[in-house]
mmCIF file of C-alpha atoms and ligand atoms in Angstrom:
data_model
loop_
_atom_site.group_PDB
_atom_site.id
_atom_site.type_symbol
_atom_site.label_atom_id
_atom_site.label_comp_id
_atom_site.label_asym_id
_atom_site.label_seq_id
_atom_site.Cartn_x
_atom_site.Cartn_y
_atom_site.Cartn_z
ATOM 1 C CA MET A 1 34.628 1.121 -24.871
ATOM 2 C CA ARG A 2 30.880 1.402 -24.166
ATOM 3 C CA ARG A 3 30.068 3.097 -20.900
ATOM 4 C CA LYS A 4 28.523 0.832 -18.247
ATOM 5 C CA PRO A 5 24.917 1.889 -17.503
ATOM 6 C CA TYR A 6 24.374 3.763 -14.265
ATOM 7 C CA VAL A 7 21.562 2.940 -11.825
ATOM 8 C CA PHE A 8 20.633 5.145 -8.895
ATOM 9 C CA ILE A 9 18.507 3.734 -6.043
ATOM 10 C CA THR A 10 16.737 6.335 -3.916
ATOM 11 C CA ARG A 11 16.853 4.436 -0.609
ATOM 12 C CA GLU A 12 19.257 2.087 1.096
ATOM 13 C CA LEU A 13 18.145 -1.461 0.176
ATOM 14 C CA PRO A 14 19.596 -4.815 1.310
ATOM 15 C CA ASP A 15 22.472 -5.891 -0.980
ATOM 16 C CA SER A 16 20.816 -9.233 -1.727
ATOM 17 C CA THR A 17 17.872 -7.433 -3.363
ATOM 18 C CA ILE A 18 19.969 -5.568 -5.925
ATOM 19 C CA GLU A 19 22.001 -8.577 -7.100
ATOM 20 C CA PRO A 20 20.282 -8.671 -10.526
ATOM 21 C CA LEU A 21 21.906 -5.300 -11.264
ATOM 22 C CA LEU A 22 25.448 -5.763 -10.069
ATOM 23 C CA ASP A 23 26.993 -7.347 -13.196
ATOM 24 C CA LEU A 24 25.111 -5.085 -15.548
ATOM 25 C CA ALA A 25 25.581 -1.621 -14.164
ATOM 26 C CA ARG A 26 27.333 0.757 -11.868
ATOM 27 C CA VAL A 27 24.934 1.061 -8.968
ATOM 28 C CA SER A 28 24.733 3.610 -6.221
ATOM 29 C CA MET A 29 22.207 4.226 -3.498
ATOM 30 C CA TRP A 30 21.029 7.029 -1.283
ATOM 31 C CA GLU A 31 22.769 6.205 1.972
ATOM 32 C CA GLU A 32 19.709 6.189 4.249
ATOM 33 C CA SER A 33 16.839 3.751 4.539
ATOM 34 C CA ASP A 34 14.488 5.806 6.692
ATOM 35 C CA ARG A 35 14.882 9.265 5.162
ATOM 36 C CA PRO A 36 14.135 10.163 1.575
ATOM 37 C CA VAL A 37 16.794 11.272 -0.859
ATOM 38 C CA THR A 38 17.073 15.047 -1.062
ATOM 39 C CA ARG A 39 15.671 16.672 -4.179
ATOM 40 C CA ARG A 40 19.074 18.127 -5.049
ATOM 41 C CA ARG A 41 20.819 14.742 -4.909
ATOM 42 C CA LEU A 42 18.024 13.099 -6.886
ATOM 43 C CA GLU A 43 18.351 15.730 -9.616
ATOM 44 C CA VAL A 44 22.121 15.287 -9.772
ATOM 45 C CA GLU A 45 21.818 11.484 -9.962
ATOM 46 C CA ALA A 46 18.955 11.558 -12.474
ATOM 47 C CA ALA A 47 21.034 13.767 -14.773
ATOM 48 C CA GLU A 48 23.491 10.879 -15.128
ATOM 49 C CA ALA A 49 21.335 7.777 -14.618
ATOM 50 C CA ASP A 50 20.164 5.233 -17.183
ATOM 51 C CA ALA A 51 17.751 3.853 -14.599
ATOM 52 C CA LEU A 52 16.225 5.023 -11.344
ATOM 53 C CA LEU A 53 14.884 2.671 -8.698
ATOM 54 C CA THR A 54 12.436 4.900 -6.828
ATOM 55 C CA MET A 55 10.130 4.707 -3.808
ATOM 56 C CA VAL A 56 6.416 5.575 -3.794
ATOM 57 C CA SER A 57 7.329 8.624 -1.702
ATOM 58 C CA ASP A 58 9.695 10.143 -4.308
ATOM 59 C CA PRO A 59 8.110 12.765 -6.575
ATOM 60 C CA VAL A 60 9.252 11.767 -10.062
ATOM 61 C CA ASP A 61 7.899 14.786 -11.903
ATOM 62 C CA ARG A 62 8.328 16.304 -15.344
ATOM 63 C CA GLU A 63 11.163 18.580 -14.255
ATOM 64 C CA LEU A 64 13.168 15.648 -12.922
ATOM 65 C CA LEU A 65 12.526 13.513 -16.015
ATOM 66 C CA GLU A 66 13.391 16.345 -18.400
ATOM 67 C CA GLY A 67 16.702 16.775 -16.594
ATOM 68 C CA ALA A 68 17.589 13.090 -17.162
ATOM 69 C CA PRO A 69 18.815 12.723 -20.774
ATOM 70 C CA ASN A 70 20.049 9.092 -20.420
ATOM 71 C CA LEU A 71 17.097 7.786 -18.430
ATOM 72 C CA ARG A 72 15.461 4.670 -19.909
ATOM 73 C CA VAL A 73 13.466 3.336 -16.995
ATOM 74 C CA VAL A 74 11.951 4.411 -13.679
ATOM 75 C CA SER A 75 11.329 1.301 -11.609
ATOM 76 C CA ASN A 76 9.034 2.228 -8.739
ATOM 77 C CA MET A 77 9.095 -0.039 -5.682
ATOM 78 C CA GLY A 78 5.348 -0.332 -5.116
ATOM 79 C CA VAL A 79 2.183 -1.279 -6.899
ATOM 80 C CA GLY A 80 1.074 2.379 -6.889
ATOM 81 C CA TYR A 81 2.843 4.816 -9.216
ATOM 82 C CA ASP A 82 0.903 8.056 -8.715
ATOM 83 C CA ASN A 83 4.215 9.669 -7.668
ATOM 84 C CA VAL A 84 5.470 9.389 -11.272
ATOM 85 C CA ASP A 85 4.378 11.779 -14.023
ATOM 86 C CA LEU A 86 3.349 9.167 -16.600
ATOM 87 C CA GLU A 87 2.458 11.709 -19.247
ATOM 88 C CA ALA A 88 5.954 13.204 -19.113
ATOM 89 C CA ALA A 89 7.503 9.712 -19.113
ATOM 90 C CA ASN A 90 5.430 8.777 -22.200
ATOM 91 C CA GLU A 91 6.521 11.908 -24.036
ATOM 92 C CA LEU A 92 10.156 11.364 -23.160
ATOM 93 C CA GLY A 93 10.092 7.643 -24.022
ATOM 94 C CA ILE A 94 10.972 6.557 -20.475
ATOM 95 C CA LEU A 95 9.545 3.227 -19.283
ATOM 96 C CA VAL A 96 7.839 3.179 -15.889
ATOM 97 C CA CYS A 97 7.525 -0.126 -13.992
ATOM 98 C CA ASN A 98 5.875 -1.149 -10.729
ATOM 99 C CA THR A 99 5.856 -4.242 -8.487
ATOM 100 C CA PRO A 100 2.353 -5.769 -8.661
ATOM 101 C CA ASP A 101 1.098 -9.140 -7.324
ATOM 102 C CA ILE A 102 3.883 -9.904 -4.856
ATOM 103 C CA LEU A 103 2.436 -7.482 -2.289
ATOM 104 C CA THR A 104 -1.235 -8.371 -2.710
ATOM 105 C CA GLU A 105 -1.669 -10.768 0.224
ATOM 106 C CA THR A 106 0.533 -8.765 2.612
ATOM 107 C CA THR A 107 -1.391 -5.570 1.880
ATOM 108 C CA ALA A 108 -4.717 -7.385 2.255
ATOM 109 C CA ASP A 109 -3.564 -8.676 5.669
ATOM 110 C CA LEU A 110 -2.755 -5.138 6.795
ATOM 111 C CA THR A 111 -6.036 -3.767 5.446
ATOM 112 C CA PHE A 112 -7.967 -6.382 7.367
ATOM 113 C CA ALA A 113 -5.848 -5.765 10.479
ATOM 114 C CA LEU A 114 -6.716 -2.063 10.265
ATOM 115 C CA LEU A 115 -10.398 -2.918 9.927
ATOM 116 C CA LEU A 116 -10.285 -5.238 12.950
ATOM 117 C CA ALA A 117 -8.223 -2.761 14.982
ATOM 118 C CA SER A 118 -10.690 0.041 14.218
ATOM 119 C CA ALA A 119 -13.764 -2.033 15.027
ATOM 120 C CA ARG A 120 -12.376 -3.506 18.244
ATOM 121 C CA ARG A 121 -10.501 -0.356 19.373
ATOM 122 C CA ILE A 122 -7.209 -2.233 19.569
ATOM 123 C CA THR A 123 -4.791 0.709 19.665
ATOM 124 C CA GLU A 124 -7.027 2.678 22.034
ATOM 125 C CA ALA A 125 -7.307 -0.321 24.386
ATOM 126 C CA SER A 126 -3.588 -0.994 24.212
ATOM 127 C CA GLU A 127 -2.885 2.639 25.092
ATOM 128 C CA LEU A 128 -5.208 2.357 28.116
ATOM 129 C CA VAL A 129 -3.075 -0.478 29.461
ATOM 130 C CA ARG A 130 0.306 1.094 28.651
ATOM 131 C CA SER A 131 -0.592 4.473 30.128
ATOM 132 C CA GLY A 132 -1.562 2.891 33.457
ATOM 133 C CA SER A 133 -5.164 4.119 33.094
ATOM 134 C CA TRP A 134 -6.711 0.643 33.248
ATOM 135 C CA GLN A 135 -8.400 0.593 36.650
ATOM 136 C CA GLU A 136 -10.924 -2.253 36.527
ATOM 137 C CA TRP A 137 -12.501 -4.809 34.252
ATOM 138 C CA GLY A 138 -15.793 -3.261 33.099
ATOM 139 C CA PRO A 139 -18.807 -4.705 31.290
ATOM 140 C CA MET A 140 -18.608 -2.080 28.558
ATOM 141 C CA LEU A 141 -14.896 -1.266 28.865
ATOM 142 C CA MET A 142 -13.482 -0.585 25.378
ATOM 143 C CA ALA A 143 -16.536 -2.218 23.823
ATOM 144 C CA GLY A 144 -16.222 -1.980 20.054
ATOM 145 C CA ARG A 145 -18.178 -3.201 17.059
ATOM 146 C CA ASP A 146 -18.510 -6.701 15.628
ATOM 147 C CA VAL A 147 -16.898 -7.564 12.328
ATOM 148 C CA TYR A 148 -18.246 -11.070 11.640
ATOM 149 C CA GLY A 149 -21.550 -11.092 9.813
ATOM 150 C CA LYS A 150 -21.412 -7.339 9.017
ATOM 151 C CA THR A 151 -21.437 -5.681 5.617
ATOM 152 C CA LEU A 152 -18.130 -4.789 4.000
ATOM 153 C CA GLY A 153 -18.055 -2.302 1.111
ATOM 154 C CA ILE A 154 -14.898 -2.389 -1.001
ATOM 155 C CA VAL A 155 -14.259 0.581 -3.287
ATOM 156 C CA GLY A 156 -11.710 -0.540 -5.890
ATOM 157 C CA MET A 157 -11.934 -4.285 -6.495
ATOM 158 C CA GLY A 158 -8.483 -4.975 -7.895
ATOM 159 C CA ARG A 159 -6.114 -7.691 -6.755
ATOM 160 C CA ILE A 160 -5.865 -6.365 -3.195
ATOM 161 C CA GLY A 161 -9.635 -5.790 -2.986
ATOM 162 C CA THR A 162 -10.214 -9.391 -4.040
ATOM 163 C CA ALA A 163 -7.752 -10.642 -1.408
ATOM 164 C CA VAL A 164 -9.545 -8.556 1.259
ATOM 165 C CA ALA A 165 -12.906 -9.960 0.099
ATOM 166 C CA LYS A 166 -11.546 -13.508 0.533
ATOM 167 C CA ARG A 167 -10.574 -12.714 4.096
ATOM 168 C CA ALA A 168 -13.992 -11.151 4.721
ATOM 169 C CA SER A 169 -15.799 -14.235 3.451
ATOM 170 C CA GLY A 170 -14.001 -16.188 6.206
ATOM 171 C CA PHE A 171 -15.596 -13.741 8.668
ATOM 172 C CA ASN A 172 -18.981 -14.504 7.139
ATOM 173 C CA MET A 173 -19.347 -10.909 5.972
ATOM 174 C CA ASN A 174 -21.811 -9.696 3.393
ATOM 175 C CA ILE A 175 -19.545 -8.182 0.701
ATOM 176 C CA LEU A 176 -20.473 -5.271 -1.551
ATOM 177 C CA TYR A 177 -18.093 -3.629 -3.978
ATOM 178 C CA HIS A 178 -17.905 -0.738 -6.362
ATOM 179 C CA ASN A 179 -15.517 -0.774 -9.299
ATOM 180 C CA ARG A 180 -15.497 0.570 -12.848
ATOM 181 C CA THR A 181 -15.790 -2.977 -14.173
ATOM 182 C CA ARG A 182 -17.658 -5.975 -12.754
ATOM 183 C CA LYS A 183 -15.377 -8.713 -11.388
ATOM 184 C CA LYS A 184 -17.340 -11.889 -12.104
ATOM 185 C CA GLU A 185 -14.624 -14.244 -10.844
ATOM 186 C CA THR A 186 -14.292 -12.387 -7.528
ATOM 187 C CA GLU A 187 -18.072 -12.421 -7.215
ATOM 188 C CA SER A 188 -18.213 -16.187 -7.632
ATOM 189 C CA VAL A 189 -15.297 -16.877 -5.242
ATOM 190 C CA THR A 190 -16.313 -14.476 -2.455
ATOM 191 C CA GLY A 191 -20.034 -13.906 -3.004
ATOM 192 C CA ALA A 192 -19.381 -10.150 -3.418
ATOM 193 C CA SER A 193 -22.068 -8.078 -5.159
ATOM 194 C CA TRP A 194 -21.435 -5.028 -7.358
ATOM 195 C CA VAL A 195 -23.442 -1.956 -6.290
ATOM 196 C CA GLU A 196 -23.460 1.763 -7.052
ATOM 197 C CA LEU A 197 -21.195 3.805 -4.750
ATOM 198 C CA GLU A 198 -24.221 5.455 -3.171
ATOM 199 C CA GLU A 199 -25.699 2.106 -2.113
ATOM 200 C CA LEU A 200 -22.323 0.864 -0.886
ATOM 201 C CA LEU A 201 -21.910 3.937 1.340
ATOM 202 C CA GLN A 202 -25.412 3.594 2.774
ATOM 203 C CA GLU A 203 -25.329 -0.151 3.401
ATOM 204 C CA SER A 204 -21.786 -0.885 4.568
ATOM 205 C CA ASP A 205 -20.585 -1.236 8.142
ATOM 206 C CA PHE A 206 -17.024 -0.931 6.863
ATOM 207 C CA VAL A 207 -16.161 1.087 3.772
ATOM 208 C CA VAL A 208 -12.702 0.072 2.584
ATOM 209 C CA CYS A 209 -10.913 2.264 0.061
ATOM 210 C CA LEU A 210 -8.528 0.354 -2.203
ATOM 211 C CA ALA A 211 -8.855 2.276 -5.473
ATOM 212 C CA PRO A 212 -5.704 3.684 -7.087
ATOM 213 C CA LEU A 213 -5.107 7.441 -6.998
ATOM 214 C CA THR A 214 -5.855 8.983 -10.399
ATOM 215 C CA GLU A 215 -7.320 12.286 -11.630
ATOM 216 C CA GLU A 216 -10.737 10.548 -11.488
ATOM 217 C CA THR A 217 -10.444 9.195 -7.944
ATOM 218 C CA LYS A 218 -8.708 12.206 -6.351
ATOM 219 C CA ARG A 219 -10.696 13.321 -3.261
ATOM 220 C CA MET A 220 -13.559 10.973 -4.136
ATOM 221 C CA PHE A 221 -14.248 10.655 -0.398
ATOM 222 C CA SER A 222 -15.319 13.951 1.040
ATOM 223 C CA TYR A 223 -17.814 15.131 3.685
ATOM 224 C CA GLU A 224 -20.727 14.292 1.352
ATOM 225 C CA GLN A 225 -19.657 10.646 1.062
ATOM 226 C CA PHE A 226 -19.008 10.253 4.804
ATOM 227 C CA ARG A 227 -22.387 11.847 5.573
ATOM 228 C CA ARG A 228 -24.081 9.124 3.534
ATOM 229 C CA MET A 229 -22.482 6.356 5.629
ATOM 230 C CA LYS A 230 -24.113 4.807 8.708
ATOM 231 C CA GLU A 231 -23.333 6.493 12.039
ATOM 232 C CA THR A 232 -22.021 3.111 13.202
ATOM 233 C CA ALA A 233 -19.787 2.562 10.170
ATOM 234 C CA PHE A 234 -16.008 2.816 9.801
ATOM 235 C CA PHE A 235 -13.986 4.178 6.917
ATOM 236 C CA ILE A 236 -10.738 2.311 6.186
ATOM 237 C CA ASN A 237 -8.114 3.635 3.760
ATOM 238 C CA ALA A 238 -5.157 1.476 2.731
ATOM 239 C CA SER A 239 -4.725 2.931 -0.753
ATOM 240 C CA ARG A 240 -3.606 6.553 -1.064
ATOM 241 C CA GLY A 241 -4.381 9.578 1.103
ATOM 242 C CA GLY A 242 -5.170 11.627 -2.000
ATOM 243 C CA LEU A 243 -8.490 9.796 -2.414
ATOM 244 C CA VAL A 244 -9.749 11.523 0.727
ATOM 245 C CA TYR A 245 -10.465 15.183 1.364
ATOM 246 C CA GLU A 246 -9.243 15.105 4.954
ATOM 247 C CA LYS A 247 -11.039 18.284 6.056
ATOM 248 C CA GLY A 248 -14.291 16.538 5.061
ATOM 249 C CA LEU A 249 -13.328 13.464 7.094
ATOM 250 C CA VAL A 250 -12.488 15.613 10.121
ATOM 251 C CA LYS A 251 -15.883 17.351 9.872
ATOM 252 C CA ALA A 252 -17.705 14.012 9.601
ATOM 253 C CA LEU A 253 -15.836 12.695 12.658
ATOM 254 C CA GLU A 254 -16.542 15.862 14.650
ATOM 255 C CA GLU A 255 -20.247 15.557 13.860
ATOM 256 C CA ARG A 256 -20.161 11.794 14.564
ATOM 257 C CA GLN A 257 -21.509 11.075 11.106
ATOM 258 C CA ILE A 258 -19.391 7.891 11.177
ATOM 259 C CA ALA A 259 -18.106 5.729 14.058
ATOM 260 C CA GLY A 260 -14.410 6.032 13.192
ATOM 261 C CA ALA A 261 -11.674 5.507 10.672
ATOM 262 C CA GLY A 262 -8.601 3.367 10.077
ATOM 263 C CA LEU A 263 -5.970 5.148 7.998
ATOM 264 C CA ASP A 264 -2.685 3.797 6.676
ATOM 265 C CA VAL A 265 -2.267 6.699 4.244
ATOM 266 C CA PHE A 266 -2.664 10.485 4.323
ATOM 267 C CA GLU A 267 -2.861 13.482 2.012
ATOM 268 C CA GLU A 268 0.560 14.603 3.294
ATOM 269 C CA GLU A 269 3.030 11.950 4.444
ATOM 270 C CA PRO A 270 4.346 11.908 7.080
ATOM 271 C CA ILE A 271 1.230 13.503 8.575
ATOM 272 C CA ASP A 272 1.888 16.556 10.766
ATOM 273 C CA PRO A 273 1.735 15.462 14.439
ATOM 274 C CA GLY A 274 -0.631 18.398 15.100
ATOM 275 C CA HIS A 275 -3.079 17.312 12.364
ATOM 276 C CA PRO A 276 -6.706 17.271 13.653
ATOM 277 C CA LEU A 277 -7.176 13.657 12.458
ATOM 278 C CA LEU A 278 -4.714 12.538 15.130
ATOM 279 C CA SER A 279 -6.840 14.017 17.906
ATOM 280 C CA PHE A 280 -9.661 11.466 17.521
ATOM 281 C CA PRO A 281 -9.346 8.333 19.685
ATOM 282 C CA ASN A 282 -11.613 6.517 17.217
ATOM 283 C CA VAL A 283 -9.151 7.037 14.349
ATOM 284 C CA THR A 284 -6.551 4.276 14.078
ATOM 285 C CA VAL A 285 -3.459 5.500 12.261
ATOM 286 C CA LEU A 286 -0.491 3.740 10.683
ATOM 287 C CA PRO A 287 2.559 5.068 8.787
ATOM 288 C CA HIS A 288 1.815 3.698 5.277
ATOM 289 C CA ILE A 289 2.850 0.112 6.016
ATOM 290 C CA GLY A 290 0.405 -1.791 3.786
ATOM 291 C CA SER A 291 3.033 -3.972 2.135
ATOM 292 C CA ALA A 292 5.587 -3.764 4.941
ATOM 293 C CA SER A 293 6.474 -7.334 5.830
ATOM 294 C CA VAL A 294 10.185 -8.159 5.661
ATOM 295 C CA ASP A 295 9.693 -10.843 2.989
ATOM 296 C CA THR A 296 7.387 -8.758 0.827
ATOM 297 C CA ARG A 297 9.494 -5.606 0.975
ATOM 298 C CA LYS A 298 12.594 -7.621 -0.012
ATOM 299 C CA GLU A 299 10.645 -9.258 -2.823
ATOM 300 C CA MET A 300 9.448 -5.827 -4.010
ATOM 301 C CA ALA A 301 13.022 -4.502 -4.019
ATOM 302 C CA ARG A 302 14.163 -7.587 -5.958
ATOM 303 C CA MET A 303 11.378 -7.168 -8.502
ATOM 304 C CA ALA A 304 12.154 -3.466 -8.912
ATOM 305 C CA SER A 305 15.812 -4.418 -9.554
ATOM 306 C CA ARG A 306 14.803 -7.164 -12.010
ATOM 307 C CA ASN A 307 12.615 -4.708 -13.929
ATOM 308 C CA ILE A 308 15.670 -2.514 -14.475
ATOM 309 C CA ALA A 309 17.879 -5.500 -15.325
ATOM 310 C CA HIS A 310 15.408 -6.543 -18.037
ATOM 311 C CA VAL A 311 15.478 -3.096 -19.623
ATOM 312 C CA LEU A 312 19.277 -2.921 -19.509
ATOM 313 C CA LYS A 313 19.462 -6.329 -21.216
ATOM 314 C CA GLY A 314 17.111 -5.099 -23.930
ATOM 315 C CA TYR A 315 13.928 -6.957 -22.855
ATOM 316 C CA ARG A 316 10.550 -5.505 -21.924
ATOM 317 C CA PRO A 317 9.659 -6.190 -18.301
ATOM 318 C CA LYS A 318 6.082 -7.394 -17.700
ATOM 319 C CA ALA A 319 5.320 -4.733 -15.145
ATOM 320 C CA ILE A 320 5.357 -1.694 -17.436
ATOM 321 C CA VAL A 321 2.609 0.784 -16.553
ATOM 322 C CA ASN A 322 2.975 3.379 -19.331
ATOM 323 C CA ARG A 323 2.814 3.485 -23.074
ATOM 324 C CA VAL A 324 6.348 3.483 -24.428
ATOM 325 C CA GLU A 325 7.526 1.237 -27.270
HETATM 326 C C1 DGY B 1 2.374 0.422 -2.904
HETATM 327 O O1 DGY B 1 2.905 -0.619 -3.263
HETATM 328 O O2 DGY B 1 1.887 1.225 -3.690
HETATM 329 C C2 DGY B 1 2.364 0.679 -1.451
HETATM 330 O O3 DGY B 1 1.638 1.800 -1.119
HETATM 331 C C3 DGY B 1 3.778 0.759 -0.928
HETATM 332 O O4 DGY B 1 3.770 0.081 0.257
#
């Protein structure tokens, strides 16, 4: 009798989201939802698995893939897949899938929330109240910066960038963007204009990073880029921490080259509580929650399960991100 395929899921997910797999495979999960699977356990499971359902925080590297002789698909629960060694997966004939589209609007909401929170000092002001330090109403108390009518510069005009631009047009913002390719449709819907990165950095009141992390984009924001921004401008990152050289950002903040930053992502996650970035009151920080609404996260888990189910049934899922026939 043919052996039933084996699927390992690297985090505890709600049962309803893995239904597409239950008739097709033996399924097991890492038992915790808030702590990542240990490397040892992942290696042991990968050695047996036909499919892995992974999180964006799991390093799926060459060593792991080479130790997985039955593996046919890595289904990553996220639109980003920089945690997976695509070159190794290509060589080994392992499909890699992601979960695009379904998280676009949720992530755009969070990106815009981070922009608003940074400009209007929301977390700082909230902390003032909670800590009992709010003494009096004051004419300039917690005065921040306006968002409406200002210039937004989006670096990486993909689906999420476009959704952020739509929100910004409702705030009557002037929208600039920089992307490898021109996005004519986005331009006509939102009025966004393509500019060189240099011009975007110089002109924007809010520079929003939404480009994917690749060899080309790694550390594309360093001290030099922050120094070119306006002293009144904010840097917002809702993509990947690896796009930023954090020491350069710290230096720019120390020298007040920019007004502040809003960061949902970091070079190292979770960020060390003693990291210098956390010492600036004008840096709003979040724990990588771009797509974290209950509905969207469940939908992402379902899509990641469906991607595996398709492969096990012998079909090609739509959301394949590598080159394997
Ligand atoms: C993604 O989808 O890549 C996000 O970063 C996960 O929330």
